[in-house]
Amino acid sequence: EVQLVESVGGLVQPGGSLRLSCAASGFTFSDYAMSWVRQAPGKGLEWVSGISGNGQNTYYADSVKGRFTISRDNSKNTLFLQMNSLRAEDTAVYYCARNSGLVAYWGQGTLVTVSS
Amino acid sequence: EIVLTQSPGTLSLSPGERGTLSCRASQSVSSNYLAWYQQKPGQAPRLLIYGASRRATGIPDRFSGSGSGTDFTLTISRLEPEDFALYFCQQYVSPPNTFGQGTKLEIK
């Protein structure tokens, strides 16, 4: 069974940093691109970032480019999202997703709140 | 970046009725790399349709997708109570893999 479990998010001050992780199981992690998708409270889905299976190719939405960094550790079946220079508009539930485009498997989501 | 516009924003229907949701792209979606997702409150999205018209595993046949190029449609033939939810379209041609803003399907 495919499982994606995100780390706990939390409350961060504007300008602060937070690192999310996503533990994957039930499939060969290195065979799949992975991505992060977020959803602000009461809003729609926003694709944030994607990474190829071997980690060599990364992609970002314009809204996070230069502030967020996606990475993965295939030896530990774990996906990461390093978020720096956080803004109020980054407040959202962040979902870990298998594949960078079409997503059949999602994590349960973790709430990140950026507020002073 | 491909911008997806969904309509209507809210659709009010009764169980048993037919629901038709639209998704229009700002440029052609090549290879019909267009998906539909359903999302219920407090849950992650669920994949319904991919490749514009292919049902994902376990999705009832009352859900169907159609369209090509820039105009796509999700049709729910006979609405069941559990179908009232949020629906999003997504293009996955290339990053950024944008989503539409969503259609809320509510009980009339």
PDB file of N, CA and C in Angstrom, chain B residues 11-103:
ATOM      1  N   LEU B  11     -22.040  25.036  -8.524  1.00  0.00           N
ATOM      2  CA  LEU B  11     -23.104  24.378  -9.267  1.00  0.00           C
ATOM      3  C   LEU B  11     -24.060  23.745  -8.252  1.00  0.00           C
ATOM      4  N   SER B  12     -25.311  24.187  -8.279  1.00  0.00           N
ATOM      5  CA  SER B  12     -26.306  23.686  -7.343  1.00  0.00           C
ATOM      6  C   SER B  12     -27.260  22.735  -8.060  1.00  0.00           C
ATOM      7  N   LEU B  13     -27.231  21.483  -7.650  1.00  0.00           N
ATOM      8  CA  LEU B  13     -28.050  20.458  -8.281  1.00  0.00           C
ATOM      9  C   LEU B  13     -28.623  19.528  -7.224  1.00  0.00           C
ATOM     10  N   SER B  14     -29.557  18.709  -7.649  1.00  0.00           N
ATOM     11  CA  SER B  14     -30.181  17.731  -6.753  1.00  0.00           C
ATOM     12  C   SER B  14     -29.658  16.330  -7.055  1.00  0.00           C
ATOM     13  N   PRO B  15     -29.652  15.458  -6.057  1.00  0.00           N
ATOM     14  CA  PRO B  15     -29.276  14.063  -6.324  1.00  0.00           C
ATOM     15  C   PRO B  15     -30.118  13.484  -7.452  1.00  0.00           C
ATOM     16  N   GLY B  16     -29.460  12.697  -8.314  1.00  0.00           N
ATOM     17  CA  GLY B  16     -30.159  12.112  -9.456  1.00  0.00           C
ATOM     18  C   GLY B  16     -30.029  12.938 -10.722  1.00  0.00           C
ATOM     19  N   GLU B  17     -29.702  14.213 -10.578  1.00  0.00           N
ATOM     20  CA  GLU B  17     -29.515  15.075 -11.757  1.00  0.00           C
ATOM     21  C   GLU B  17     -28.144  14.834 -12.376  1.00  0.00           C
ATOM     22  N   ARG B  18     -27.963  15.430 -13.558  1.00  0.00           N
ATOM     23  CA  ARG B  18     -26.707  15.331 -14.294  1.00  0.00           C
ATOM     24  C   ARG B  18     -25.884  16.584 -14.034  1.00  0.00           C
ATOM     25  N   GLY B  19     -24.619  16.393 -13.738  1.00  0.00           N
ATOM     26  CA  GLY B  19     -23.734  17.528 -13.498  1.00  0.00           C
ATOM     27  C   GLY B  19     -22.711  17.666 -14.601  1.00  0.00           C
ATOM     28  N   THR B  20     -22.512  18.894 -15.081  1.00  0.00           N
ATOM     29  CA  THR B  20     -21.545  19.157 -16.140  1.00  0.00           C
ATOM     30  C   THR B  20     -20.626  20.287 -15.703  1.00  0.00           C
ATOM     31  N   LEU B  21     -19.341  19.987 -15.584  1.00  0.00           N
ATOM     32  CA  LEU B  21     -18.342  20.937 -15.138  1.00  0.00           C
ATOM     33  C   LEU B  21     -17.371  21.201 -16.280  1.00  0.00           C
ATOM     34  N   SER B  22     -16.967  22.468 -16.422  1.00  0.00           N
ATOM     35  CA  SER B  22     -16.127  22.859 -17.542  1.00  0.00           C
ATOM     36  C   SER B  22     -14.753  23.322 -17.092  1.00  0.00           C
ATOM     37  N   CYS B  23     -13.762  23.083 -17.940  1.00  0.00           N
ATOM     38  CA  CYS B  23     -12.390  23.515 -17.697  1.00  0.00           C
ATOM     39  C   CYS B  23     -11.828  23.990 -19.030  1.00  0.00           C
ATOM     40  N   ARG B  24     -11.438  25.255 -19.066  1.00  0.00           N
ATOM     41  CA  ARG B  24     -10.901  25.838 -20.306  1.00  0.00           C
ATOM     42  C   ARG B  24      -9.454  26.249 -20.087  1.00  0.00           C
ATOM     43  N   ALA B  25      -8.602  25.882 -21.020  1.00  0.00           N
ATOM     44  CA  ALA B  25      -7.169  26.178 -20.922  1.00  0.00           C
ATOM     45  C   ALA B  25      -6.793  27.380 -21.773  1.00  0.00           C
ATOM     46  N   SER B  26      -5.781  28.117 -21.312  1.00  0.00           N
ATOM     47  CA  SER B  26      -5.330  29.320 -22.023  1.00  0.00           C
ATOM     48  C   SER B  26      -4.552  28.977 -23.297  1.00  0.00           C
ATOM     49  N   GLN B  27      -4.097  27.743 -23.403  1.00  0.00           N
ATOM     50  CA  GLN B  27      -3.463  27.240 -24.618  1.00  0.00           C
ATOM     51  C   GLN B  27      -3.703  25.749 -24.692  1.00  0.00           C
ATOM     52  N   SER B  28      -3.496  25.185 -25.849  1.00  0.00           N
ATOM     53  CA  SER B  28      -3.804  23.781 -26.049  1.00  0.00           C
ATOM     54  C   SER B  28      -3.042  22.878 -25.077  1.00  0.00           C
ATOM     55  N   VAL B  29      -3.764  21.914 -24.506  1.00  0.00           N
ATOM     56  CA  VAL B  29      -3.162  20.939 -23.602  1.00  0.00           C
ATOM     57  C   VAL B  29      -2.751  19.731 -24.440  1.00  0.00           C
ATOM     58  N   SER B  30      -1.482  19.643 -24.720  1.00  0.00           N
ATOM     59  CA  SER B  30      -1.005  18.608 -25.632  1.00  0.00           C
ATOM     60  C   SER B  30      -1.176  17.216 -25.054  1.00  0.00           C
ATOM     61  N   SER B  31      -1.425  16.274 -25.931  1.00  0.00           N
ATOM     62  CA  SER B  31      -1.637  14.873 -25.556  1.00  0.00           C
ATOM     63  C   SER B  31      -2.789  14.698 -24.569  1.00  0.00           C
ATOM     64  N   ASN B  32      -3.646  15.716 -24.510  1.00  0.00           N
ATOM     65  CA  ASN B  32      -4.783  15.665 -23.564  1.00  0.00           C
ATOM     66  C   ASN B  32      -4.327  15.316 -22.148  1.00  0.00           C
ATOM     67  N   TYR B  33      -3.222  15.915 -21.726  1.00  0.00           N
ATOM     68  CA  TYR B  33      -2.732  15.680 -20.373  1.00  0.00           C
ATOM     69  C   TYR B  33      -3.539  16.541 -19.387  1.00  0.00           C
ATOM     70  N   LEU B  34      -4.796  16.150 -19.232  1.00  0.00           N
ATOM     71  CA  LEU B  34      -5.726  16.893 -18.394  1.00  0.00           C
ATOM     72  C   LEU B  34      -6.377  15.916 -17.416  1.00  0.00           C
ATOM     73  N   ALA B  35      -6.372  16.271 -16.136  1.00  0.00           N
ATOM     74  CA  ALA B  35      -6.925  15.413 -15.095  1.00  0.00           C
ATOM     75  C   ALA B  35      -8.006  16.148 -14.318  1.00  0.00           C
ATOM     76  N   TRP B  36      -8.866  15.362 -13.687  1.00  0.00           N
ATOM     77  CA  TRP B  36      -9.897  15.891 -12.792  1.00  0.00           C
ATOM     78  C   TRP B  36      -9.740  15.228 -11.422  1.00  0.00           C
ATOM     79  N   TYR B  37      -9.903  16.039 -10.378  1.00  0.00           N
ATOM     80  CA  TYR B  37      -9.826  15.564  -9.004  1.00  0.00           C
ATOM     81  C   TYR B  37     -11.083  15.984  -8.242  1.00  0.00           C
ATOM     82  N   GLN B  38     -11.432  15.162  -7.273  1.00  0.00           N
ATOM     83  CA  GLN B  38     -12.525  15.475  -6.359  1.00  0.00           C
ATOM     84  C   GLN B  38     -11.910  15.682  -4.971  1.00  0.00           C
ATOM     85  N   GLN B  39     -12.398  16.680  -4.248  1.00  0.00           N
ATOM     86  CA  GLN B  39     -11.901  16.899  -2.896  1.00  0.00           C
ATOM     87  C   GLN B  39     -13.065  17.158  -1.947  1.00  0.00           C
ATOM     88  N   LYS B  40     -13.076  16.439  -0.852  1.00  0.00           N
ATOM     89  CA  LYS B  40     -14.074  16.637   0.195  1.00  0.00           C
ATOM     90  C   LYS B  40     -13.414  17.333   1.379  1.00  0.00           C
ATOM     91  N   PRO B  41     -14.199  18.018   2.214  1.00  0.00           N
ATOM     92  CA  PRO B  41     -13.622  18.792   3.325  1.00  0.00           C
ATOM     93  C   PRO B  41     -12.708  17.961   4.205  1.00  0.00           C
ATOM     94  N   GLY B  42     -11.526  18.510   4.480  1.00  0.00           N
ATOM     95  CA  GLY B  42     -10.593  17.848   5.367  1.00  0.00           C
ATOM     96  C   GLY B  42      -9.854  16.674   4.765  1.00  0.00           C
ATOM     97  N   GLN B  43     -10.038  16.446   3.468  1.00  0.00           N
ATOM     98  CA  GLN B  43      -9.389  15.306   2.805  1.00  0.00           C
ATOM     99  C   GLN B  43      -8.461  15.779   1.690  1.00  0.00           C
ATOM    100  N   ALA B  44      -7.513  14.913   1.350  1.00  0.00           N
ATOM    101  CA  ALA B  44      -6.690  15.164   0.177  1.00  0.00           C
ATOM    102  C   ALA B  44      -7.522  14.949  -1.088  1.00  0.00           C
ATOM    103  N   PRO B  45      -7.121  15.553  -2.191  1.00  0.00           N
ATOM    104  CA  PRO B  45      -7.824  15.312  -3.446  1.00  0.00           C
ATOM    105  C   PRO B  45      -7.765  13.840  -3.845  1.00  0.00           C
ATOM    106  N   ARG B  46      -8.744  13.430  -4.662  1.00  0.00           N
ATOM    107  CA  ARG B  46      -8.777  12.071  -5.203  1.00  0.00           C
ATOM    108  C   ARG B  46      -8.814  12.172  -6.720  1.00  0.00           C
ATOM    109  N   LEU B  47      -7.952  11.414  -7.367  1.00  0.00           N
ATOM    110  CA  LEU B  47      -7.911  11.420  -8.829  1.00  0.00           C
ATOM    111  C   LEU B  47      -9.138  10.708  -9.387  1.00  0.00           C
ATOM    112  N   LEU B  48      -9.854  11.391 -10.278  1.00  0.00           N
ATOM    113  CA  LEU B  48     -11.032  10.808 -10.933  1.00  0.00           C
ATOM    114  C   LEU B  48     -10.736  10.405 -12.375  1.00  0.00           C
ATOM    115  N   ILE B  49     -10.198  11.354 -13.126  1.00  0.00           N
ATOM    116  CA  ILE B  49     -10.034  11.222 -14.580  1.00  0.00           C
ATOM    117  C   ILE B  49      -8.630  11.663 -14.957  1.00  0.00           C
ATOM    118  N   TYR B  50      -7.993  10.942 -15.884  1.00  0.00           N
ATOM    119  CA  TYR B  50      -6.709  11.373 -16.433  1.00  0.00           C
ATOM    120  C   TYR B  50      -6.747  11.184 -17.940  1.00  0.00           C
ATOM    121  N   GLY B  51      -5.802  11.815 -18.622  1.00  0.00           N
ATOM    122  CA  GLY B  51      -5.822  11.742 -20.080  1.00  0.00           C
ATOM    123  C   GLY B  51      -7.124  12.248 -20.659  1.00  0.00           C
ATOM    124  N   ALA B  52      -7.735  13.175 -19.957  1.00  0.00           N
ATOM    125  CA  ALA B  52      -8.994  13.833 -20.335  1.00  0.00           C
ATOM    126  C   ALA B  52     -10.225  12.947 -20.217  1.00  0.00           C
ATOM    127  N   SER B  53     -10.068  11.631 -20.436  1.00  0.00           N
ATOM    128  CA  SER B  53     -11.268  10.792 -20.498  1.00  0.00           C
ATOM    129  C   SER B  53     -11.124   9.414 -19.853  1.00  0.00           C
ATOM    130  N   ARG B  54      -9.982   9.128 -19.255  1.00  0.00           N
ATOM    131  CA  ARG B  54      -9.773   7.800 -18.674  1.00  0.00           C
ATOM    132  C   ARG B  54     -10.071   7.823 -17.176  1.00  0.00           C
ATOM    133  N   ARG B  55     -10.947   6.938 -16.757  1.00  0.00           N
ATOM    134  CA  ARG B  55     -11.270   6.873 -15.328  1.00  0.00           C
ATOM    135  C   ARG B  55     -10.128   6.225 -14.556  1.00  0.00           C
ATOM    136  N   ALA B  56      -9.833   6.805 -13.402  1.00  0.00           N
ATOM    137  CA  ALA B  56      -8.830   6.218 -12.530  1.00  0.00           C
ATOM    138  C   ALA B  56      -9.395   4.955 -11.873  1.00  0.00           C
ATOM    139  N   THR B  57      -8.527   4.186 -11.290  1.00  0.00           N
ATOM    140  CA  THR B  57      -8.927   2.932 -10.667  1.00  0.00           C
ATOM    141  C   THR B  57      -9.982   3.148  -9.589  1.00  0.00           C
ATOM    142  N   GLY B  58     -11.061   2.388  -9.682  1.00  0.00           N
ATOM    143  CA  GLY B  58     -12.078   2.435  -8.648  1.00  0.00           C
ATOM    144  C   GLY B  58     -13.106   3.541  -8.783  1.00  0.00           C
ATOM    145  N   ILE B  59     -13.002   4.340  -9.823  1.00  0.00           N
ATOM    146  CA  ILE B  59     -13.941   5.448 -10.011  1.00  0.00           C
ATOM    147  C   ILE B  59     -15.204   4.942 -10.711  1.00  0.00           C
ATOM    148  N   PRO B  60     -16.383   5.240 -10.163  1.00  0.00           N
ATOM    149  CA  PRO B  60     -17.642   4.749 -10.760  1.00  0.00           C
ATOM    150  C   PRO B  60     -17.845   5.277 -12.168  1.00  0.00           C
ATOM    151  N   ASP B  61     -18.567   4.495 -12.975  1.00  0.00           N
ATOM    152  CA  ASP B  61     -18.725   4.885 -14.377  1.00  0.00           C
ATOM    153  C   ASP B  61     -19.716   6.030 -14.585  1.00  0.00           C
ATOM    154  N   ARG B  62     -20.319   6.527 -13.514  1.00  0.00           N
ATOM    155  CA  ARG B  62     -21.157   7.732 -13.675  1.00  0.00           C
ATOM    156  C   ARG B  62     -20.285   8.978 -13.908  1.00  0.00           C
ATOM    157  N   PHE B  63     -18.983   8.863 -13.634  1.00  0.00           N
ATOM    158  CA  PHE B  63     -18.040   9.947 -13.900  1.00  0.00           C
ATOM    159  C   PHE B  63     -17.429   9.725 -15.293  1.00  0.00           C
ATOM    160  N   SER B  64     -17.482  10.768 -16.127  1.00  0.00           N
ATOM    161  CA  SER B  64     -16.844  10.678 -17.424  1.00  0.00           C
ATOM    162  C   SER B  64     -16.202  12.016 -17.787  1.00  0.00           C
ATOM    163  N   GLY B  65     -15.119  11.923 -18.524  1.00  0.00           N
ATOM    164  CA  GLY B  65     -14.418  13.112 -18.976  1.00  0.00           C
ATOM    165  C   GLY B  65     -14.374  13.154 -20.482  1.00  0.00           C
ATOM    166  N   SER B  66     -14.381  14.367 -21.022  1.00  0.00           N
ATOM    167  CA  SER B  66     -14.323  14.527 -22.467  1.00  0.00           C
ATOM    168  C   SER B  66     -13.610  15.826 -22.792  1.00  0.00           C
ATOM    169  N   GLY B  67     -13.338  16.001 -24.085  1.00  0.00           N
ATOM    170  CA  GLY B  67     -12.729  17.243 -24.544  1.00  0.00           C
ATOM    171  C   GLY B  67     -11.335  17.044 -25.075  1.00  0.00           C
ATOM    172  N   SER B  68     -10.826  18.103 -25.682  1.00  0.00           N
ATOM    173  CA  SER B  68      -9.474  18.104 -26.217  1.00  0.00           C
ATOM    174  C   SER B  68      -9.060  19.531 -26.502  1.00  0.00           C
ATOM    175  N   GLY B  69      -7.764  19.719 -26.708  1.00  0.00           N
ATOM    176  CA  GLY B  69      -7.279  21.054 -27.028  1.00  0.00           C
ATOM    177  C   GLY B  69      -7.357  21.993 -25.832  1.00  0.00           C
ATOM    178  N   THR B  70      -8.336  22.882 -25.851  1.00  0.00           N
ATOM    179  CA  THR B  70      -8.468  23.852 -24.763  1.00  0.00           C
ATOM    180  C   THR B  70      -9.759  23.710 -23.973  1.00  0.00           C
ATOM    181  N   ASP B  71     -10.669  22.858 -24.399  1.00  0.00           N
ATOM    182  CA  ASP B  71     -11.966  22.743 -23.727  1.00  0.00           C
ATOM    183  C   ASP B  71     -12.226  21.322 -23.255  1.00  0.00           C
ATOM    184  N   PHE B  72     -12.453  21.202 -21.945  1.00  0.00           N
ATOM    185  CA  PHE B  72     -12.641  19.896 -21.325  1.00  0.00           C
ATOM    186  C   PHE B  72     -13.866  19.918 -20.413  1.00  0.00           C
ATOM    187  N   THR B  73     -14.474  18.740 -20.259  1.00  0.00           N
ATOM    188  CA  THR B  73     -15.700  18.630 -19.478  1.00  0.00           C
ATOM    189  C   THR B  73     -15.659  17.389 -18.599  1.00  0.00           C
ATOM    190  N   LEU B  74     -16.104  17.560 -17.363  1.00  0.00           N
ATOM    191  CA  LEU B  74     -16.354  16.431 -16.470  1.00  0.00           C
ATOM    192  C   LEU B  74     -17.863  16.317 -16.324  1.00  0.00           C
ATOM    193  N   THR B  75     -18.386  15.128 -16.585  1.00  0.00           N
ATOM    194  CA  THR B  75     -19.814  14.890 -16.469  1.00  0.00           C
ATOM    195  C   THR B  75     -20.067  13.817 -15.423  1.00  0.00           C
ATOM    196  N   ILE B  76     -21.021  14.102 -14.555  1.00  0.00           N
ATOM    197  CA  ILE B  76     -21.471  13.113 -13.583  1.00  0.00           C
ATOM    198  C   ILE B  76     -22.918  12.798 -13.966  1.00  0.00           C
ATOM    199  N   SER B  77     -23.168  11.585 -14.418  1.00  0.00           N
ATOM    200  CA  SER B  77     -24.439  11.284 -15.083  1.00  0.00           C
ATOM    201  C   SER B  77     -25.634  11.361 -14.146  1.00  0.00           C
ATOM    202  N   ARG B  78     -25.515  10.775 -12.966  1.00  0.00           N
ATOM    203  CA  ARG B  78     -26.589  10.794 -11.986  1.00  0.00           C
ATOM    204  C   ARG B  78     -25.970  11.032 -10.620  1.00  0.00           C
ATOM    205  N   LEU B  79     -26.185  12.217 -10.103  1.00  0.00           N
ATOM    206  CA  LEU B  79     -25.499  12.604  -8.876  1.00  0.00           C
ATOM    207  C   LEU B  79     -25.956  11.783  -7.680  1.00  0.00           C
ATOM    208  N   GLU B  80     -24.963  11.275  -6.971  1.00  0.00           N
ATOM    209  CA  GLU B  80     -25.197  10.592  -5.703  1.00  0.00           C
ATOM    210  C   GLU B  80     -24.867  11.569  -4.566  1.00  0.00           C
ATOM    211  N   PRO B  81     -25.413  11.361  -3.381  1.00  0.00           N
ATOM    212  CA  PRO B  81     -25.139  12.287  -2.275  1.00  0.00           C
ATOM    213  C   PRO B  81     -23.650  12.486  -2.007  1.00  0.00           C
ATOM    214  N   GLU B  82     -22.846  11.450  -2.210  1.00  0.00           N
ATOM    215  CA  GLU B  82     -21.414  11.543  -1.925  1.00  0.00           C
ATOM    216  C   GLU B  82     -20.643  12.301  -3.012  1.00  0.00           C
ATOM    217  N   ASP B  83     -21.307  12.702  -4.080  1.00  0.00           N
ATOM    218  CA  ASP B  83     -20.613  13.408  -5.164  1.00  0.00           C
ATOM    219  C   ASP B  83     -20.527  14.907  -4.921  1.00  0.00           C
ATOM    220  N   PHE B  84     -21.252  15.390  -3.914  1.00  0.00           N
ATOM    221  CA  PHE B  84     -21.245  16.823  -3.667  1.00  0.00           C
ATOM    222  C   PHE B  84     -19.944  17.183  -2.951  1.00  0.00           C
ATOM    223  N   ALA B  85     -19.109  17.944  -3.668  1.00  0.00           N
ATOM    224  CA  ALA B  85     -17.730  18.172  -3.244  1.00  0.00           C
ATOM    225  C   ALA B  85     -17.121  19.248  -4.136  1.00  0.00           C
ATOM    226  N   LEU B  86     -15.802  19.464  -3.945  1.00  0.00           N
ATOM    227  CA  LEU B  86     -15.053  20.366  -4.810  1.00  0.00           C
ATOM    228  C   LEU B  86     -14.404  19.563  -5.928  1.00  0.00           C
ATOM    229  N   TYR B  87     -14.342  20.151  -7.119  1.00  0.00           N
ATOM    230  CA  TYR B  87     -13.717  19.484  -8.254  1.00  0.00           C
ATOM    231  C   TYR B  87     -12.694  20.429  -8.885  1.00  0.00           C
ATOM    232  N   PHE B  88     -11.529  19.859  -9.163  1.00  0.00           N
ATOM    233  CA  PHE B  88     -10.451  20.629  -9.771  1.00  0.00           C
ATOM    234  C   PHE B  88      -9.974  19.935 -11.052  1.00  0.00           C
ATOM    235  N   CYS B  89      -9.662  20.733 -12.067  1.00  0.00           N
ATOM    236  CA  CYS B  89      -8.957  20.187 -13.222  1.00  0.00           C
ATOM    237  C   CYS B  89      -7.480  20.559 -13.089  1.00  0.00           C
ATOM    238  N   GLN B  90      -6.621  19.812 -13.759  1.00  0.00           N
ATOM    239  CA  GLN B  90      -5.178  20.037 -13.712  1.00  0.00           C
ATOM    240  C   GLN B  90      -4.574  19.631 -15.041  1.00  0.00           C
ATOM    241  N   GLN B  91      -3.649  20.450 -15.529  1.00  0.00           N
ATOM    242  CA  GLN B  91      -2.880  20.047 -16.706  1.00  0.00           C
ATOM    243  C   GLN B  91      -1.522  19.562 -16.243  1.00  0.00           C
ATOM    244  N   TYR B  92      -1.057  18.480 -16.843  1.00  0.00           N
ATOM    245  CA  TYR B  92       0.234  17.927 -16.444  1.00  0.00           C
ATOM    246  C   TYR B  92       1.139  17.741 -17.665  1.00  0.00           C
ATOM    247  N   VAL B  93       1.042  18.693 -18.585  1.00  0.00           N
ATOM    248  CA  VAL B  93       1.913  18.678 -19.772  1.00  0.00           C
ATOM    249  C   VAL B  93       3.356  18.852 -19.357  1.00  0.00           C
ATOM    250  N   SER B  94       3.609  19.881 -18.552  1.00  0.00           N
ATOM    251  CA  SER B  94       4.960  20.169 -18.065  1.00  0.00           C
ATOM    252  C   SER B  94       4.842  21.122 -16.891  1.00  0.00           C
ATOM    253  N   PRO B  95       5.877  21.141 -16.043  1.00  0.00           N
ATOM    254  CA  PRO B  95       5.817  22.061 -14.910  1.00  0.00           C
ATOM    255  C   PRO B  95       5.778  23.517 -15.370  1.00  0.00           C
ATOM    256  N   PRO B  96       5.103  24.426 -14.689  1.00  0.00           N
ATOM    257  CA  PRO B  96       4.265  24.179 -13.515  1.00  0.00           C
ATOM    258  C   PRO B  96       2.943  23.512 -13.888  1.00  0.00           C
ATOM    259  N   ASN B  97       2.615  22.441 -13.179  1.00  0.00           N
ATOM    260  CA  ASN B  97       1.432  21.655 -13.502  1.00  0.00           C
ATOM    261  C   ASN B  97       0.202  22.277 -12.855  1.00  0.00           C
ATOM    262  N   THR B  98      -0.327  23.275 -13.497  1.00  0.00           N
ATOM    263  CA  THR B  98      -1.332  24.154 -12.914  1.00  0.00           C
ATOM    264  C   THR B  98      -2.688  23.480 -12.729  1.00  0.00           C
ATOM    265  N   PHE B  99      -3.416  23.996 -11.726  1.00  0.00           N
ATOM    266  CA  PHE B  99      -4.775  23.575 -11.428  1.00  0.00           C
ATOM    267  C   PHE B  99      -5.746  24.705 -11.789  1.00  0.00           C
ATOM    268  N   GLY B 100      -6.983  24.328 -12.067  1.00  0.00           N
ATOM    269  CA  GLY B 100      -8.044  25.316 -12.142  1.00  0.00           C
ATOM    270  C   GLY B 100      -8.424  25.749 -10.737  1.00  0.00           C
ATOM    271  N   GLN B 101      -9.250  26.775 -10.659  1.00  0.00           N
ATOM    272  CA  GLN B 101      -9.595  27.341  -9.350  1.00  0.00           C
ATOM    273  C   GLN B 101     -10.664  26.538  -8.627  1.00  0.00           C
ATOM    274  N   GLY B 102     -11.286  25.593  -9.326  1.00  0.00           N
ATOM    275  CA  GLY B 102     -12.239  24.701  -8.693  1.00  0.00           C
ATOM    276  C   GLY B 102     -13.694  25.035  -8.959  1.00  0.00           C
ATOM    277  N   THR B 103     -14.524  24.016  -8.928  1.00  0.00           N
ATOM    278  CA  THR B 103     -15.988  24.146  -8.982  1.00  0.00           C
ATOM    279  C   THR B 103     -16.560  23.453  -7.757  1.00  0.00           C
TER     280      THR B 103
END
